[in-house]
Amino acid sequence: MLSQHIKARHPAPRPAVRSLRAVLFIVFTVSVVVTNATVASERVLTLVEAQQRAVERSRLLAAKDQAVLSAREMSVAAGQLPDPVLKAGIDNLPINGQDRFSLTRDFMTMRRVGVMQELTRTDKRRLRAQRFEREAEKSMADKAATTATIERETALAWLDRYYAEAMSTAIAEQLKQAKLEIQGAESAYRAGRGNQADIFTSRSALASLEDKASDIKRRIGNANISLARWIGDAAQLPLGDKPAVDAVRLDEATLEDQLGHHPELAVLAKQEDIATTEAQLAKANKKADWSVEVAVQKRGPGYSDMLSVGLSVPLQWDQKNRQDRELSSKLAQVEQARAEREDALRAHVAEVRAMLNEWHTNRQRQIRYEQELIPFARSRTEASLASYRGGKATLADVLVARRSEIDVRLQALQLGQETDRLWAQLNFLFPQYGMSSR
């Protein structure tokens, strides 16, 4: 009766209402799917986003952070006094006679408990802490150098894929033309206006283009693998527009000053600072550290207990062959680090100047390709095609002109890739995005 009453108060939905609900649910589901697909299709991977993803994903940068933390923890530990030494023992224990091995009957037998503390000089502890702090700074400089490398290698991989896809597009356009030329040659042969050799020539040209397309497909795959090494699955996204590559951040007039702050040279500068601190510490070690010891000696019940206080001082008998030699060694390491840094700076400046010279030259060549070589090649192809249609040239002449055009276009793209790779190597000598985001 209760169930009947509930059914009477809440009648079942009508079939028309159920159908309307089902239709609305289907429409909603389809709209969500279409919206998600549209959003996914609109997502592109820009060069900047790829670099930021690479920096965020890098485990090597996390390792550098741990190296900094490790050095700073050691800096705190190195600045403390050494742990005190607990000493315990038995003095003057008889080993024969009626009191042998007795701890209480002989007045000279004592059970001793003491503590010894080395009093390390303040300047030594400061220098030891400073040495590890310099190590932390070196790790931070190394992290900056690693960040620049990640951003640079990601940019190179992104550009390699960009240009490989551009070459693939150029080849695809030529493949369409080649297939049309085959159809034209076959039609002309059937109409008695051509010969069978034109058909074979056009098919041979198509096969050559397809082989180039396969090679470029391989290059796209390799570039995608290189990009995925840095950014993972995001490498599957379509690429966005190429960034502006007509300028670099380096000023050739002050190049040496700018490169003096390059992360790799900063690492060498921090290594020089570490060597300098170690030399200062070696100089401080020429003054020995003293140790203080306090001990309580327990004797038998019939005798008084004793208190002992001691002072230990290392005797540096042969400073000229020990401490002085150590200091000379550390000073030599300072000079070694300085010479290596200065030589690295000279080499880096020369390398960057050569890259800048090549980049400027390549940009001039790009202008020549865009304004002269490519238009000339295109005009030659159009003229050959017009002559062929007018019966004044053979299909072989058209194919030669078209092959020359595609070669020029591919050469222009190859030159563009080389030029932009130089731009990336010059523009990302210093970290751009990573250091502020971590």
Tab-separated table of C-alpha atoms in Angstrom:
chain	number	residue	atom	x	y	z
A	1	MET	CA	0.000	0.000	0.000
A	2	LEU	CA	2.872	2.339	0.865
A	3	SER	CA	4.580	1.729	-2.466
A	4	GLN	CA	1.335	2.374	-4.297
A	5	HIS	CA	0.913	5.631	-2.373
A	6	ILE	CA	4.444	6.751	-3.317
A	7	LYS	CA	3.827	5.880	-6.961
A	8	ALA	CA	0.608	7.842	-6.838
A	9	ARG	CA	2.384	10.929	-5.454
A	10	HIS	CA	5.411	10.588	-7.844
A	11	PRO	CA	4.174	9.291	-11.152
A	12	ALA	CA	6.744	7.873	-13.621
A	13	PRO	CA	8.157	10.309	-16.234
A	14	ARG	CA	6.378	10.279	-19.515
A	15	PRO	CA	8.173	8.726	-22.544
A	16	ALA	CA	8.403	12.141	-24.241
A	17	VAL	CA	10.142	13.638	-21.201
A	18	ARG	CA	12.638	10.750	-21.066
A	19	SER	CA	13.425	11.153	-24.748
A	20	LEU	CA	13.983	14.893	-24.318
A	21	ARG	CA	16.377	14.273	-21.421
A	22	ALA	CA	18.330	11.723	-23.460
A	23	VAL	CA	18.626	14.131	-26.389
A	24	LEU	CA	19.808	16.960	-24.122
A	25	PHE	CA	22.409	14.659	-22.522
A	26	ILE	CA	23.741	13.601	-25.943
A	27	VAL	CA	23.905	17.218	-27.118
A	28	PHE	CA	25.769	18.237	-23.957
A	29	THR	CA	28.253	15.361	-24.286
A	30	VAL	CA	28.929	16.102	-27.956
A	31	SER	CA	29.431	19.813	-27.223
A	32	VAL	CA	31.949	19.021	-24.469
A	33	VAL	CA	33.872	16.648	-26.746
A	34	VAL	CA	33.902	19.160	-29.599
A	35	THR	CA	35.001	21.964	-27.264
A	36	ASN	CA	37.850	19.864	-25.835
A	37	ALA	CA	38.931	18.813	-29.306
A	38	THR	CA	38.892	22.433	-30.480
A	39	VAL	CA	40.935	23.565	-27.481
A	40	ALA	CA	43.403	20.711	-28.024
A	41	SER	CA	43.699	21.516	-31.722
A	42	GLU	CA	44.368	25.175	-30.932
A	43	ARG	CA	47.213	24.374	-28.535
A	44	VAL	CA	50.624	25.007	-30.036
A	45	LEU	CA	54.119	24.738	-28.650
A	46	THR	CA	56.081	27.972	-28.855
A	47	LEU	CA	59.827	28.157	-28.433
A	48	VAL	CA	59.513	30.003	-25.113
A	49	GLU	CA	57.017	27.475	-23.750
A	50	ALA	CA	59.269	24.590	-24.794
A	51	GLN	CA	62.206	26.124	-22.939
A	52	GLN	CA	60.142	26.755	-19.817
A	53	ARG	CA	58.848	23.169	-19.870
A	54	ALA	CA	62.391	21.852	-20.280
A	55	VAL	CA	63.629	23.838	-17.288
A	56	GLU	CA	60.685	22.771	-15.103
A	57	ARG	CA	61.121	19.123	-16.111
A	58	SER	CA	64.901	18.941	-15.659
A	59	ARG	CA	66.157	16.611	-12.959
A	60	LEU	CA	69.680	17.913	-13.455
A	61	LEU	CA	68.676	21.321	-12.090
A	62	ALA	CA	67.122	19.606	-9.072
A	63	ALA	CA	70.468	17.869	-8.554
A	64	LYS	CA	72.229	21.249	-8.632
A	65	ASP	CA	69.825	22.532	-5.970
A	66	GLN	CA	70.753	19.589	-3.778
A	67	ALA	CA	74.450	20.316	-4.334
A	68	VAL	CA	73.890	23.897	-3.137
A	69	LEU	CA	72.011	22.652	-0.083
A	70	SER	CA	74.733	20.090	0.682
A	71	ALA	CA	77.510	22.700	0.543
A	72	ARG	CA	75.610	25.141	2.752
A	73	GLU	CA	74.918	22.475	5.348
A	74	MET	CA	78.617	21.621	5.368
A	75	SER	CA	79.421	25.330	5.706
A	76	VAL	CA	77.536	25.452	8.991
A	77	ALA	CA	79.147	22.246	10.238
A	78	ALA	CA	82.669	23.350	9.268
A	79	GLY	CA	82.330	26.545	11.295
A	80	GLN	CA	81.844	24.706	14.588
A	81	LEU	CA	84.416	23.592	17.134
A	82	PRO	CA	85.475	19.931	16.872
A	83	ASP	CA	83.571	17.474	19.053
A	84	PRO	CA	85.025	17.065	22.552
A	85	VAL	CA	86.811	13.776	23.218
A	86	LEU	CA	85.780	11.662	26.201
A	87	LYS	CA	88.718	9.850	27.811
A	88	ALA	CA	88.612	7.033	30.367
A	89	GLY	CA	91.327	4.801	31.736
A	90	ILE	CA	93.176	3.294	34.689
A	91	ASP	CA	96.534	4.654	35.768
A	92	ASN	CA	99.233	2.832	37.795
A	93	LEU	CA	97.472	-0.531	38.153
A	94	PRO	CA	99.699	-3.075	40.018
A	95	ILE	CA	100.327	-6.243	38.024
A	96	ASN	CA	102.212	-8.344	40.619
A	97	GLY	CA	102.539	-8.685	44.369
A	98	GLN	CA	99.728	-8.927	46.882
A	99	ASP	CA	97.984	-5.796	45.428
A	100	ARG	CA	98.082	-6.962	41.835
A	101	PHE	CA	95.041	-5.940	39.753
A	102	SER	CA	93.507	-4.170	42.722
A	103	LEU	CA	91.892	-0.809	41.956
A	104	THR	CA	91.735	0.457	45.560
A	105	ARG	CA	94.591	-0.843	47.723
A	106	ASP	CA	97.565	0.954	46.147
A	107	PHE	CA	97.651	4.705	46.701
A	108	MET	CA	98.942	5.329	43.117
A	109	THR	CA	96.155	3.452	41.345
A	110	MET	CA	93.569	5.785	39.847
A	111	ARG	CA	90.462	5.382	37.714
A	112	ARG	CA	90.484	8.308	35.341
A	113	VAL	CA	87.614	10.058	33.431
A	114	GLY	CA	88.331	13.175	31.417
A	115	VAL	CA	87.331	15.407	28.514
A	116	MET	CA	89.609	16.928	25.886
A	117	GLN	CA	88.611	19.847	23.648
A	118	GLU	CA	90.540	21.174	20.659
A	119	LEU	CA	90.368	24.973	20.589
A	120	THR	CA	90.348	25.640	16.865
A	121	ARG	CA	91.103	29.237	16.062
A	122	THR	CA	88.159	31.427	15.028
A	123	ASP	CA	89.745	32.465	11.734
A	124	LYS	CA	90.278	28.828	10.752
A	125	ARG	CA	86.676	27.914	11.467
A	126	ARG	CA	85.538	30.973	9.513
A	127	LEU	CA	87.688	30.015	6.516
A	128	ARG	CA	86.508	26.403	6.614
A	129	ALA	CA	82.887	27.596	6.569
A	130	GLN	CA	83.707	30.095	3.840
A	131	ARG	CA	85.289	27.379	1.708
A	132	PHE	CA	82.001	25.424	1.599
A	133	GLU	CA	80.022	28.621	1.047
A	134	ARG	CA	82.186	29.215	-2.036
A	135	GLU	CA	81.384	25.644	-3.064
A	136	ALA	CA	77.668	26.484	-2.799
A	137	GLU	CA	78.198	29.572	-4.969
A	138	LYS	CA	80.045	27.437	-7.511
A	139	SER	CA	77.102	25.007	-7.590
A	140	MET	CA	74.739	27.936	-8.158
A	141	ALA	CA	76.898	29.153	-11.051
A	142	ASP	CA	76.975	25.612	-12.381
A	143	LYS	CA	73.172	25.549	-12.176
A	144	ALA	CA	72.996	28.763	-14.227
A	145	ALA	CA	75.303	27.235	-16.835
A	146	THR	CA	73.173	24.077	-16.908
A	147	THR	CA	69.997	26.147	-17.276
A	148	ALA	CA	71.486	28.014	-20.232
A	149	THR	CA	72.501	24.706	-21.805
A	150	ILE	CA	69.000	23.259	-21.370
A	151	GLU	CA	67.359	26.338	-22.885
A	152	ARG	CA	69.864	26.385	-25.745
A	153	GLU	CA	69.557	22.673	-26.577
A	154	THR	CA	65.761	22.874	-26.380
A	155	ALA	CA	65.775	25.826	-28.781
A	156	LEU	CA	68.018	23.928	-31.206
A	157	ALA	CA	65.726	20.879	-31.126
A	158	TRP	CA	62.652	23.094	-31.606
A	159	LEU	CA	64.244	24.856	-34.590
A	160	ASP	CA	65.396	21.571	-36.135
A	161	ARG	CA	61.827	20.270	-36.064
A	162	TYR	CA	60.440	23.583	-37.327
A	163	TYR	CA	62.687	23.580	-40.388
A	164	ALA	CA	62.255	19.867	-41.039
A	165	GLU	CA	58.498	20.403	-41.146
A	166	ALA	CA	58.980	23.424	-43.423
A	167	MET	CA	61.051	21.284	-45.786
A	168	SER	CA	58.362	18.609	-45.662
A	169	THR	CA	55.764	21.201	-46.680
A	170	ALA	CA	57.927	22.363	-49.591
A	171	ILE	CA	58.417	18.783	-50.780
A	172	ALA	CA	54.685	18.079	-50.440
A	173	GLU	CA	53.927	20.995	-52.782
A	174	GLN	CA	56.401	19.668	-55.321
A	175	LEU	CA	54.927	16.174	-55.048
A	176	LYS	CA	51.522	17.535	-56.055
A	177	GLN	CA	53.073	19.227	-59.085
A	178	ALA	CA	54.993	16.061	-59.975
A	179	LYS	CA	51.808	13.972	-59.949
A	180	LEU	CA	50.077	16.513	-62.185
A	181	GLU	CA	53.041	16.374	-64.582
A	182	ILE	CA	52.732	12.585	-64.755
A	183	GLN	CA	49.059	12.924	-65.620
A	184	GLY	CA	49.909	15.510	-68.264
A	185	ALA	CA	52.621	13.299	-69.769
A	186	GLU	CA	50.275	10.315	-69.891
A	187	SER	CA	47.516	12.411	-71.489
A	188	ALA	CA	49.932	13.809	-74.067
A	189	TYR	CA	51.188	10.314	-74.864
A	190	ARG	CA	47.668	8.986	-75.371
A	191	ALA	CA	46.853	11.970	-77.581
A	192	GLY	CA	49.954	11.377	-79.677
A	193	ARG	CA	51.601	14.674	-78.649
A	194	GLY	CA	54.200	13.163	-76.362
A	195	ASN	CA	56.440	10.167	-76.026
A	196	GLN	CA	56.737	7.413	-73.477
A	197	ALA	CA	60.116	8.690	-72.278
A	198	ASP	CA	58.381	11.757	-70.804
A	199	ILE	CA	56.228	9.448	-68.679
A	200	PHE	CA	59.240	7.606	-67.299
A	201	THR	CA	61.105	10.874	-66.732
A	202	SER	CA	58.211	12.374	-64.772
A	203	ARG	CA	57.774	9.191	-62.722
A	204	SER	CA	61.499	9.175	-61.981
A	205	ALA	CA	61.210	12.765	-60.758
A	206	LEU	CA	58.288	11.763	-58.522
A	207	ALA	CA	60.290	8.876	-57.074
A	208	SER	CA	63.194	11.226	-56.353
A	209	LEU	CA	60.894	13.637	-54.540
A	210	GLU	CA	59.341	10.803	-52.549
A	211	ASP	CA	62.831	9.714	-51.496
A	212	LYS	CA	63.570	13.259	-50.310
A	213	ALA	CA	60.260	13.260	-48.472
A	214	SER	CA	61.236	10.035	-46.682
A	215	ASP	CA	64.570	11.532	-45.663
A	216	ILE	CA	62.884	14.673	-44.343
A	217	LYS	CA	60.371	12.523	-42.457
A	218	ARG	CA	63.348	10.857	-40.793
A	219	ARG	CA	64.717	14.275	-39.849
A	220	ILE	CA	61.358	15.271	-38.347
A	221	GLY	CA	61.335	12.075	-36.282
A	222	ASN	CA	64.866	12.654	-35.007
A	223	ALA	CA	64.121	16.287	-34.169
A	224	ASN	CA	60.993	15.217	-32.304
A	225	ILE	CA	62.996	12.662	-30.322
A	226	SER	CA	65.536	15.336	-29.398
A	227	LEU	CA	62.768	17.705	-28.339
A	228	ALA	CA	61.019	14.996	-26.308
A	229	ARG	CA	64.287	14.383	-24.441
A	230	TRP	CA	63.820	17.845	-22.909
A	231	ILE	CA	60.045	18.349	-22.664
A	232	GLY	CA	58.541	14.852	-22.738
A	233	ASP	CA	55.088	14.261	-24.251
A	234	ALA	CA	54.605	17.969	-24.988
A	235	ALA	CA	56.887	17.416	-28.003
A	236	GLN	CA	53.843	15.920	-29.779
A	237	LEU	CA	52.110	19.326	-29.877
A	238	PRO	CA	52.160	21.275	-33.150
A	239	LEU	CA	54.733	24.047	-33.222
A	240	GLY	CA	53.801	27.698	-33.023
A	241	ASP	CA	55.253	30.524	-35.071
A	242	LYS	CA	58.992	31.026	-35.169
A	243	PRO	CA	60.132	33.842	-32.841
A	244	ALA	CA	61.900	36.955	-34.104
A	245	VAL	CA	65.455	35.951	-34.965
A	246	ASP	CA	66.757	39.161	-36.492
A	247	ALA	CA	68.758	40.293	-33.441
A	248	VAL	CA	70.851	38.855	-30.632
A	249	ARG	CA	71.293	40.138	-27.098
A	250	LEU	CA	75.070	40.487	-27.362
A	251	ASP	CA	76.790	43.815	-27.906
A	252	GLU	CA	79.896	43.254	-29.989
A	253	ALA	CA	81.517	46.439	-28.638
A	254	THR	CA	81.466	45.123	-25.051
A	255	LEU	CA	81.606	41.432	-25.841
A	256	GLU	CA	84.513	40.600	-23.541
A	257	ASP	CA	82.856	42.288	-20.548
A	258	GLN	CA	79.570	40.505	-21.227
A	259	LEU	CA	81.169	37.102	-21.618
A	260	GLY	CA	83.132	37.669	-18.437
A	261	HIS	CA	79.822	37.005	-16.650
A	262	HIS	CA	78.994	33.916	-18.698
A	263	PRO	CA	77.820	31.040	-16.437
A	264	GLU	CA	80.615	28.703	-17.504
A	265	LEU	CA	83.204	31.383	-16.772
A	266	ALA	CA	81.409	32.163	-13.516
A	267	VAL	CA	81.982	28.535	-12.526
A	268	LEU	CA	85.715	28.963	-13.175
A	269	ALA	CA	85.698	32.236	-11.214
A	270	LYS	CA	84.096	30.471	-8.244
A	271	GLN	CA	86.684	27.715	-8.534
A	272	GLU	CA	89.339	30.419	-8.267
A	273	ASP	CA	87.585	31.757	-5.147
A	274	ILE	CA	87.626	28.269	-3.625
A	275	ALA	CA	91.358	27.948	-4.328
A	276	THR	CA	91.956	31.382	-2.762
A	277	THR	CA	90.055	30.391	0.383
A	278	GLU	CA	92.019	27.143	0.636
A	279	ALA	CA	95.265	29.136	0.360
A	280	GLN	CA	94.118	31.420	3.175
A	281	LEU	CA	93.259	28.364	5.247
A	282	ALA	CA	96.709	26.864	4.578
A	283	LYS	CA	98.261	30.123	5.778
A	284	ALA	CA	96.135	30.033	8.917
A	285	ASN	CA	97.250	26.436	9.571
A	286	LYS	CA	100.764	27.738	10.220
A	287	LYS	CA	99.440	28.629	13.662
A	288	ALA	CA	98.787	25.427	15.580
A	289	ASP	CA	95.561	24.793	17.474
A	290	TRP	CA	95.800	24.013	21.189
A	291	SER	CA	93.860	21.350	23.054
A	292	VAL	CA	92.721	21.505	26.688
A	293	GLU	CA	92.074	18.401	28.795
A	294	VAL	CA	90.442	18.054	32.217
A	295	ALA	CA	90.369	14.715	34.049
A	296	VAL	CA	89.134	13.428	37.417
A	297	GLN	CA	91.073	10.510	38.972
A	298	LYS	CA	89.367	8.276	41.507
A	299	ARG	CA	91.606	6.442	44.030
A	300	GLY	CA	90.895	3.979	46.815
A	301	PRO	CA	88.646	4.867	49.773
A	302	GLY	CA	91.643	5.681	51.941
A	303	TYR	CA	93.112	8.207	49.531
A	304	SER	CA	92.153	11.600	48.112
A	305	ASP	CA	90.726	11.906	44.573
A	306	MET	CA	92.733	13.876	42.039
A	307	LEU	CA	92.019	16.530	39.388
A	308	SER	CA	94.291	16.938	36.377
A	309	VAL	CA	94.390	19.772	33.838
A	310	GLY	CA	96.481	19.523	30.679
A	311	LEU	CA	97.340	21.577	27.614
A	312	SER	CA	98.475	20.109	24.270
A	313	VAL	CA	100.297	22.176	21.657
A	314	PRO	CA	101.418	20.679	18.305
A	315	LEU	CA	105.069	21.424	17.626
A	316	GLN	CA	105.568	22.512	14.027
A	317	TRP	CA	109.263	21.635	13.930
A	318	ASP	CA	109.591	21.626	10.144
A	319	GLN	CA	107.344	24.391	8.816
A	320	LYS	CA	109.450	24.991	5.717
A	321	ASN	CA	108.824	21.433	4.490
A	322	ARG	CA	105.248	21.018	5.758
A	323	GLN	CA	103.125	24.105	6.332
A	324	ASP	CA	105.100	26.319	3.945
A	325	ARG	CA	104.988	23.640	1.229
A	326	GLU	CA	101.243	23.251	1.698
A	327	LEU	CA	100.757	27.015	1.405
A	328	SER	CA	102.896	27.127	-1.766
A	329	SER	CA	100.821	24.323	-3.259
A	330	LYS	CA	97.555	26.144	-2.570
A	331	LEU	CA	98.905	29.410	-3.994
A	332	ALA	CA	99.930	27.556	-7.148
A	333	GLN	CA	96.382	26.213	-7.442
A	334	VAL	CA	95.073	29.784	-7.246
A	335	GLU	CA	97.312	30.793	-10.149
A	336	GLN	CA	96.250	27.688	-12.061
A	337	ALA	CA	92.555	28.507	-11.613
A	338	ARG	CA	93.118	32.132	-12.634
A	339	ALA	CA	95.060	31.151	-15.769
A	340	GLU	CA	92.390	28.609	-16.782
A	341	ARG	CA	89.643	31.203	-16.364
A	342	GLU	CA	91.503	33.833	-18.398
A	343	ASP	CA	92.254	31.348	-21.176
A	344	ALA	CA	88.639	30.151	-21.216
A	345	LEU	CA	87.485	33.768	-21.559
A	346	ARG	CA	89.786	34.357	-24.542
A	347	ALA	CA	88.652	31.140	-26.205
A	348	HIS	CA	84.998	31.959	-25.545
A	349	VAL	CA	85.320	35.475	-26.955
A	350	ALA	CA	87.006	34.165	-30.112
A	351	GLU	CA	84.356	31.465	-30.550
A	352	VAL	CA	81.470	33.908	-30.114
A	353	ARG	CA	83.044	36.436	-32.496
A	354	ALA	CA	83.353	33.711	-35.136
A	355	MET	CA	79.725	32.709	-34.585
A	356	LEU	CA	78.605	36.340	-34.870
A	357	ASN	CA	80.572	36.751	-38.096
A	358	GLU	CA	78.998	33.602	-39.534
A	359	TRP	CA	75.538	34.690	-38.407
A	360	HIS	CA	75.869	38.100	-40.123
A	361	THR	CA	77.151	36.454	-43.307
A	362	ASN	CA	74.335	33.921	-43.343
A	363	ARG	CA	71.745	36.675	-42.928
A	364	GLN	CA	73.162	38.424	-45.993
A	365	ARG	CA	72.966	35.151	-47.898
A	366	GLN	CA	69.363	34.696	-46.771
A	367	ILE	CA	68.479	38.073	-48.274
A	368	ARG	CA	70.121	37.011	-51.531
A	369	TYR	CA	68.110	33.782	-51.579
A	370	GLU	CA	64.822	35.571	-50.815
A	371	GLN	CA	65.316	38.454	-53.266
A	372	GLU	CA	67.230	36.804	-56.090
A	373	LEU	CA	67.851	33.058	-56.135
A	374	ILE	CA	64.360	31.808	-55.238
A	375	PRO	CA	62.509	34.282	-57.523
A	376	PHE	CA	64.897	33.451	-60.389
A	377	ALA	CA	64.374	29.718	-59.909
A	378	ARG	CA	60.592	30.161	-59.769
A	379	SER	CA	60.607	32.323	-62.900
A	380	ARG	CA	62.695	29.734	-64.720
A	381	THR	CA	60.214	27.007	-63.807
A	382	GLU	CA	57.249	29.119	-64.950
A	383	ALA	CA	59.015	29.990	-68.210
A	384	SER	CA	59.883	26.333	-68.892
A	385	LEU	CA	56.311	25.283	-68.146
A	386	ALA	CA	54.923	27.962	-70.480
A	387	SER	CA	57.325	26.873	-73.244
A	388	TYR	CA	56.322	23.245	-72.708
A	389	ARG	CA	52.643	24.094	-73.026
A	390	GLY	CA	53.427	26.037	-76.194
A	391	GLY	CA	55.370	23.123	-77.637
A	392	LYS	CA	58.712	24.944	-77.495
A	393	ALA	CA	60.264	22.890	-74.675
A	394	THR	CA	60.267	19.286	-73.565
A	395	LEU	CA	58.980	17.863	-70.315
A	396	ALA	CA	62.598	17.132	-69.369
A	397	ASP	CA	63.296	20.894	-69.504
A	398	VAL	CA	60.390	21.520	-67.137
A	399	LEU	CA	61.571	18.822	-64.734
A	400	VAL	CA	65.122	20.174	-64.714
A	401	ALA	CA	63.843	23.651	-63.933
A	402	ARG	CA	61.517	22.344	-61.218
A	403	ARG	CA	64.305	20.223	-59.694
A	404	SER	CA	66.540	23.297	-59.645
A	405	GLU	CA	63.779	25.309	-57.939
A	406	ILE	CA	63.170	22.739	-55.210
A	407	ASP	CA	66.922	22.463	-54.638
A	408	VAL	CA	67.167	26.243	-54.220
A	409	ARG	CA	64.193	26.297	-51.843
A	410	LEU	CA	65.631	23.482	-49.762
A	411	GLN	CA	69.026	25.188	-49.725
A	412	ALA	CA	67.335	28.364	-48.496
A	413	LEU	CA	65.599	26.438	-45.724
A	414	GLN	CA	68.858	24.693	-44.812
A	415	LEU	CA	70.609	28.064	-44.675
A	416	GLY	CA	67.768	29.429	-42.560
A	417	GLN	CA	68.118	26.505	-40.167
A	418	GLU	CA	71.875	27.009	-39.827
A	419	THR	CA	71.407	30.761	-39.306
A	420	ASP	CA	68.716	30.316	-36.674
A	421	ARG	CA	70.751	27.665	-34.888
A	422	LEU	CA	73.558	30.231	-34.641
A	423	TRP	CA	71.011	32.738	-33.323
A	424	ALA	CA	69.918	30.260	-30.638
A	425	GLN	CA	73.495	29.490	-29.627
A	426	LEU	CA	74.279	33.212	-29.343
A	427	ASN	CA	71.002	34.305	-27.791
A	428	PHE	CA	70.907	31.652	-25.096
A	429	LEU	CA	74.458	31.844	-23.815
A	430	PHE	CA	72.865	33.120	-20.610
A	431	PRO	CA	69.787	31.634	-18.924
A	432	GLN	CA	66.620	33.496	-19.882
A	433	TYR	CA	63.706	31.775	-18.162
A	434	GLY	CA	64.922	29.099	-15.792
A	435	MET	CA	66.666	30.952	-12.955
A	436	SER	CA	63.679	33.120	-12.079
A	437	SER	CA	61.197	30.222	-12.148
A	438	ARG	CA	63.023	27.870	-9.786
